[in-house]
Amino acid sequence: MGPHSIDMFDEVLDSAGALAAQRLRGAPGAREAVARALEAAASLPVAALAPLAFARHLGTQLAQADSPELALERLHARDLALAFACAHGRAGASELLEAEVLQKLRVPLSRIHPSPDFVDEVLQVLRAKLLLPRAGAEPRLLGYAGTGSLLHWVNTSAVRLALRMRKTHGQEALVDAEVLAAHPGQGGLELGFVREEARAHVRAAFVQAVAQLDDDDRELLRLHFVERLSLERMGSLFNLHKSTLSRRLSGVQALLEKRTRRLLSERLALPAPELESLMRAVHGRLDLSLTGLLEPRE
């Protein structure tokens, strides 16, 4: 950690504003975190960033956080530096963005539409939206705050863009995630604390997992969650003890959650920790969506 990096701490505070600066000044390890962020920026294999400009950009982003000290602690510094370098046209930055972010979106985008030409079109529009200045505004990448991975942040925009573009191609009937999110079943998921696009994908993955169940497991879940039969009543129907039924129900629910996690990982380009965090957020709530999904098959 060089002394020059630590000198940038005051520049970050000046750009963060009085309230955020006060909180950051008293936060343990804040100076060191700023120094690490500047070192990460300097380590990018692109044309050198001006440390002063990046320090001021970092301060501006921290000023917008509810908890600037926590945002600094969790900062994806290299990602923030890459976004800043791209937005300012540093040589080599857009190529690095292409390799580390945009090309990794091909698999999740192909889940929305399998055509390689469609994926290419989405990525081309996305590049322009991220890198080019907008009317009266800076490139969209300058809005990235660094509090989550850049891949995750760009993926969110890419999925939203791809869904809109697929509708313009006359294929809105295939957009099951939006339909499910707009028309939840009775007693549907209460996931207001999960961002809207993730909630739609969780529901879509869960519906697909339910559809993959065999008829016996579907009927078991339907009787318990839709018909509201007690374990004793179900035991008399299946000639099974209620403890056996309870274990079987738990097993089917565990299978649904496992399949939902796998299907969700195929839909979204999320790092494993973020995928697990999303699944924890909905743990115990997925069975609330079973009503309306388990009508008897014809």
Coordinates of C-alpha atoms in Angstrom, one line a residue:
M1 CA 0.0 0.0 0.0
G2 CA 1.7 3.2 -1.1
P3 CA 1.5 6.5 0.7
H4 CA 0.2 8.2 -2.5
S5 CA -2.9 6.0 -2.4
I6 CA -3.6 6.9 1.2
D7 CA -3.3 10.6 0.3
M8 CA -6.3 10.1 -2.0
F9 CA -8.5 9.5 1.0
D10 CA -9.2 13.2 1.5
E11 CA -10.2 13.5 -2.1
V12 CA -12.7 10.7 -1.7
L13 CA -14.1 12.4 1.4
D14 CA -14.4 15.8 -0.4
S15 CA -16.4 14.1 -3.2
A16 CA -18.6 12.1 -0.8
G17 CA -20.1 15.2 0.9
A18 CA -20.1 16.2 4.5
L19 CA -22.4 13.6 6.0
A20 CA -20.8 10.6 4.2
A21 CA -17.3 12.0 4.9
Q22 CA -18.0 12.2 8.6
R23 CA -19.1 8.6 8.7
L24 CA -16.2 7.4 6.5
R25 CA -13.6 9.3 8.5
G26 CA -14.6 7.4 11.7
A27 CA -14.9 4.0 10.0
P28 CA -12.2 1.5 10.9
G29 CA -10.1 0.6 7.9
A30 CA -11.6 3.2 5.6
R31 CA -8.3 4.6 4.5
E32 CA -6.9 1.2 3.8
A33 CA -10.0 0.3 1.8
V34 CA -9.6 3.4 -0.4
A35 CA -5.9 2.6 -0.9
R36 CA -6.9 -0.9 -2.0
A37 CA -9.5 0.5 -4.4
L38 CA -6.9 2.7 -6.0
E39 CA -4.4 -0.1 -6.2
A40 CA -7.1 -2.2 -7.9
A41 CA -7.7 0.6 -10.4
A42 CA -3.9 0.8 -11.1
S43 CA -3.7 -2.9 -11.6
L44 CA -6.2 -3.1 -14.5
P45 CA -4.5 -4.1 -17.8
V46 CA -5.7 -1.0 -19.5
A47 CA -4.4 2.5 -20.1
A48 CA -3.7 4.1 -16.8
L49 CA -6.5 5.8 -14.9
A50 CA -5.9 9.2 -13.3
P51 CA -5.9 8.3 -9.5
L52 CA -7.4 11.7 -8.6
A53 CA -10.3 11.3 -11.1
F54 CA -11.0 7.8 -9.9
A55 CA -10.9 8.8 -6.2
R56 CA -13.4 11.6 -6.9
H57 CA -15.7 9.1 -8.7
L58 CA -15.4 6.7 -5.8
G59 CA -16.4 9.4 -3.4
T60 CA -19.4 10.4 -5.6
Q61 CA -20.6 6.8 -5.5
L62 CA -20.2 6.4 -1.8
A63 CA -22.2 9.6 -1.3
Q64 CA -25.3 7.9 -2.7
A65 CA -25.1 4.9 -0.4
D66 CA -27.3 4.5 2.6
S67 CA -24.3 3.3 4.5
P68 CA -21.1 4.7 2.9
E69 CA -18.8 2.8 5.2
L70 CA -20.6 -0.5 4.5
A71 CA -20.5 0.2 0.7
L72 CA -16.8 0.9 1.0
E73 CA -16.3 -2.3 2.9
R74 CA -18.1 -4.4 0.3
L75 CA -16.8 -2.5 -2.7
H76 CA -16.0 -4.4 -5.9
A77 CA -13.1 -2.0 -6.5
R78 CA -11.7 -3.6 -9.6
D79 CA -15.2 -3.7 -11.2
L80 CA -15.8 -0.1 -10.3
A81 CA -12.4 0.9 -11.9
L82 CA -13.2 -1.1 -15.0
A83 CA -16.6 0.6 -15.5
F84 CA -14.9 4.0 -14.9
A85 CA -12.2 3.2 -17.4
C86 CA -14.7 2.0 -20.0
A87 CA -16.9 5.1 -19.6
H88 CA -13.8 7.3 -20.1
G89 CA -12.6 5.4 -23.2
R90 CA -9.4 4.1 -21.8
A91 CA -7.5 2.0 -24.2
G92 CA -8.1 -1.7 -23.6
A93 CA -11.0 -1.2 -21.2
S94 CA -13.8 -2.1 -23.6
E95 CA -12.0 -5.3 -24.6
L96 CA -11.7 -6.3 -21.0
L97 CA -15.4 -5.6 -20.4
E98 CA -16.2 -7.8 -23.4
A99 CA -14.1 -10.7 -22.1
E100 CA -15.0 -10.5 -18.4
V101 CA -18.7 -9.5 -18.6
L102 CA -20.4 -9.3 -21.9
Q103 CA -19.4 -12.7 -23.3
K104 CA -20.4 -14.3 -20.1
L105 CA -24.0 -13.2 -20.7
R106 CA -24.5 -15.4 -23.8
V107 CA -25.7 -18.4 -21.9
P108 CA -28.4 -16.6 -19.8
L109 CA -29.5 -14.5 -22.8
S110 CA -29.9 -17.7 -24.9
R111 CA -32.3 -18.9 -22.2
I112 CA -34.5 -16.0 -23.2
H113 CA -34.2 -16.7 -26.9
P114 CA -32.1 -19.5 -28.4
S115 CA -31.1 -17.6 -31.6
P116 CA -27.4 -16.6 -31.7
D117 CA -28.4 -13.7 -33.9
F118 CA -30.8 -12.5 -31.2
V119 CA -28.1 -12.7 -28.5
D120 CA -25.7 -10.8 -30.8
E121 CA -28.3 -8.1 -31.3
V122 CA -29.0 -7.8 -27.6
L123 CA -25.3 -7.5 -26.8
Q124 CA -24.8 -4.9 -29.5
V125 CA -27.6 -2.7 -28.1
L126 CA -26.3 -3.3 -24.6
R127 CA -22.8 -2.1 -25.6
A128 CA -24.1 1.1 -26.9
K129 CA -26.3 1.7 -23.8
L130 CA -23.4 1.1 -21.5
L131 CA -20.5 2.8 -23.3
L132 CA -22.0 5.7 -25.3
P133 CA -23.0 9.1 -23.8
R134 CA -26.8 9.6 -23.7
A135 CA -28.6 12.9 -24.5
G136 CA -27.7 15.2 -21.7
A137 CA -26.2 12.4 -19.6
E138 CA -23.0 10.4 -19.2
P139 CA -22.5 6.8 -20.2
R140 CA -24.7 4.4 -18.2
L141 CA -21.6 2.6 -16.8
L142 CA -20.9 5.6 -14.7
G143 CA -24.1 4.7 -12.8
Y144 CA -22.5 1.5 -11.5
A145 CA -21.7 2.0 -7.8
G146 CA -19.6 -1.1 -7.2
T147 CA -21.7 -2.5 -4.4
G148 CA -22.3 -5.7 -6.3
S149 CA -20.4 -7.4 -9.1
L150 CA -20.3 -5.7 -12.4
L151 CA -21.3 -8.9 -14.1
H152 CA -24.5 -9.1 -12.0
W153 CA -25.3 -5.4 -12.5
V154 CA -24.9 -5.6 -16.3
N155 CA -26.8 -9.0 -16.4
T156 CA -29.8 -7.3 -14.8
S157 CA -29.8 -4.7 -17.6
A158 CA -29.2 -7.4 -20.3
V159 CA -32.1 -9.5 -19.2
R160 CA -34.5 -6.6 -19.0
L161 CA -33.3 -5.5 -22.5
A162 CA -33.6 -8.9 -24.0
L163 CA -37.2 -9.4 -22.7
R164 CA -38.2 -6.1 -24.2
M165 CA -36.5 -6.9 -27.5
R166 CA -38.1 -10.4 -27.7
K167 CA -41.5 -8.8 -27.3
T168 CA -40.7 -6.5 -30.2
H169 CA -40.0 -9.6 -32.3
G170 CA -43.6 -10.7 -31.7
Q171 CA -42.8 -13.4 -29.2
E172 CA -44.3 -12.0 -26.0
A173 CA -46.4 -15.2 -25.6
L174 CA -43.1 -17.0 -24.7
V175 CA -42.2 -14.6 -21.8
D176 CA -43.4 -16.8 -19.0
A177 CA -41.6 -15.0 -16.3
E178 CA -43.4 -11.7 -16.8
V179 CA -46.8 -13.4 -17.0
L180 CA -46.2 -15.3 -13.8
A181 CA -44.9 -12.2 -12.0
A182 CA -47.9 -10.2 -13.2
H183 CA -50.5 -12.9 -12.3
P184 CA -49.4 -14.6 -9.1
G185 CA -51.5 -17.5 -7.9
Q186 CA -53.7 -17.2 -4.8
G187 CA -51.4 -16.9 -1.8
G188 CA -48.5 -16.3 -4.2
L189 CA -44.9 -15.5 -3.3
E190 CA -44.5 -12.5 -1.0
L191 CA -41.1 -11.4 -2.3
G192 CA -41.3 -7.7 -2.3
F193 CA -37.8 -7.5 -0.8
V194 CA -36.3 -9.3 -3.9
R195 CA -35.9 -7.1 -7.0
E196 CA -38.6 -7.5 -9.5
E197 CA -36.6 -9.2 -12.3
A198 CA -35.2 -11.7 -9.8
R199 CA -38.7 -12.4 -8.4
A200 CA -39.9 -13.1 -11.9
H201 CA -37.1 -15.6 -12.6
V202 CA -37.6 -17.3 -9.2
R203 CA -41.3 -17.8 -10.0
A204 CA -40.6 -19.1 -13.5
A205 CA -37.9 -21.5 -12.3
F206 CA -40.2 -22.7 -9.6
V207 CA -43.1 -23.3 -12.0
Q208 CA -40.8 -25.3 -14.2
A209 CA -39.7 -27.4 -11.3
V210 CA -43.3 -28.1 -10.3
A211 CA -44.1 -29.1 -13.9
Q212 CA -41.3 -31.7 -13.7
L213 CA -42.8 -33.6 -10.8
D214 CA -44.3 -37.0 -11.4
D215 CA -48.1 -37.3 -11.0
D216 CA -47.9 -38.9 -7.5
D217 CA -45.8 -36.1 -6.0
R218 CA -48.0 -33.5 -7.6
E219 CA -51.1 -35.1 -6.2
L220 CA -49.5 -35.3 -2.8
L221 CA -48.7 -31.6 -2.8
R222 CA -52.1 -30.7 -4.2
L223 CA -54.0 -32.4 -1.5
H224 CA -51.8 -30.9 1.2
F225 CA -51.3 -27.3 0.0
V226 CA -54.4 -26.8 -2.2
E227 CA -57.1 -29.0 -0.7
R228 CA -55.6 -28.4 2.8
L229 CA -56.1 -32.0 3.9
S230 CA -54.5 -33.0 7.2
L231 CA -51.8 -35.6 7.3
E232 CA -54.2 -37.9 9.1
R233 CA -56.8 -37.6 6.3
M234 CA -54.1 -38.1 3.7
G235 CA -52.8 -41.1 5.5
S236 CA -56.2 -42.8 5.3
L237 CA -56.3 -42.1 1.5
F238 CA -52.7 -43.4 0.9
N239 CA -52.8 -46.0 3.6
L240 CA -49.7 -44.5 5.1
H241 CA -48.8 -43.3 8.6
K242 CA -48.7 -39.5 9.0
S243 CA -45.0 -39.5 9.9
T244 CA -44.2 -41.3 6.7
L245 CA -46.3 -38.8 4.7
S246 CA -44.6 -35.9 6.5
R247 CA -41.2 -37.3 5.5
R248 CA -42.3 -37.7 1.9
L249 CA -43.7 -34.2 1.8
S250 CA -40.5 -32.8 3.1
G251 CA -38.6 -34.8 0.5
V252 CA -40.7 -33.5 -2.4
Q253 CA -40.3 -29.9 -1.1
A254 CA -36.5 -30.4 -0.9
L255 CA -36.5 -31.7 -4.5
L256 CA -38.5 -28.7 -5.7
E257 CA -36.1 -26.3 -4.0
K258 CA -33.1 -28.2 -5.5
R259 CA -34.6 -28.1 -9.0
T260 CA -35.6 -24.5 -8.6
R261 CA -32.0 -23.6 -7.7
R262 CA -30.6 -25.4 -10.7
L263 CA -33.1 -23.9 -13.1
L264 CA -32.5 -20.4 -11.6
S265 CA -28.8 -20.8 -12.1
E266 CA -29.4 -21.6 -15.7
R267 CA -31.5 -18.5 -16.1
L268 CA -29.3 -15.9 -14.4
A269 CA -25.5 -15.4 -14.5
L270 CA -25.2 -15.1 -10.8
P271 CA -22.1 -16.0 -8.8
A272 CA -22.7 -19.0 -6.5
P273 CA -22.8 -16.9 -3.3
E274 CA -25.4 -14.5 -4.8
L275 CA -27.5 -17.4 -6.0
E276 CA -27.5 -19.0 -2.6
S277 CA -28.4 -15.6 -1.0
L278 CA -31.4 -15.4 -3.3
M279 CA -32.5 -18.9 -2.5
R280 CA -32.2 -18.2 1.2
A281 CA -34.4 -15.2 0.7
V282 CA -37.2 -17.4 -0.7
H283 CA -36.6 -20.4 1.5
G284 CA -39.8 -21.6 3.1
R285 CA -41.9 -19.3 0.8
L286 CA -41.9 -21.3 -2.4
D287 CA -44.7 -23.6 -1.3
L288 CA -46.9 -20.5 -1.1
S289 CA -47.0 -20.5 -4.9
L290 CA -48.3 -24.0 -5.2
T291 CA -51.9 -22.9 -5.2
G292 CA -52.9 -22.5 -8.9
L293 CA -50.0 -24.6 -10.1
L294 CA -51.3 -28.0 -9.1
E295 CA -54.7 -28.3 -10.7
P296 CA -55.5 -32.0 -11.6
R297 CA -54.1 -32.8 -15.0
E298 CA -56.7 -33.7 -17.7

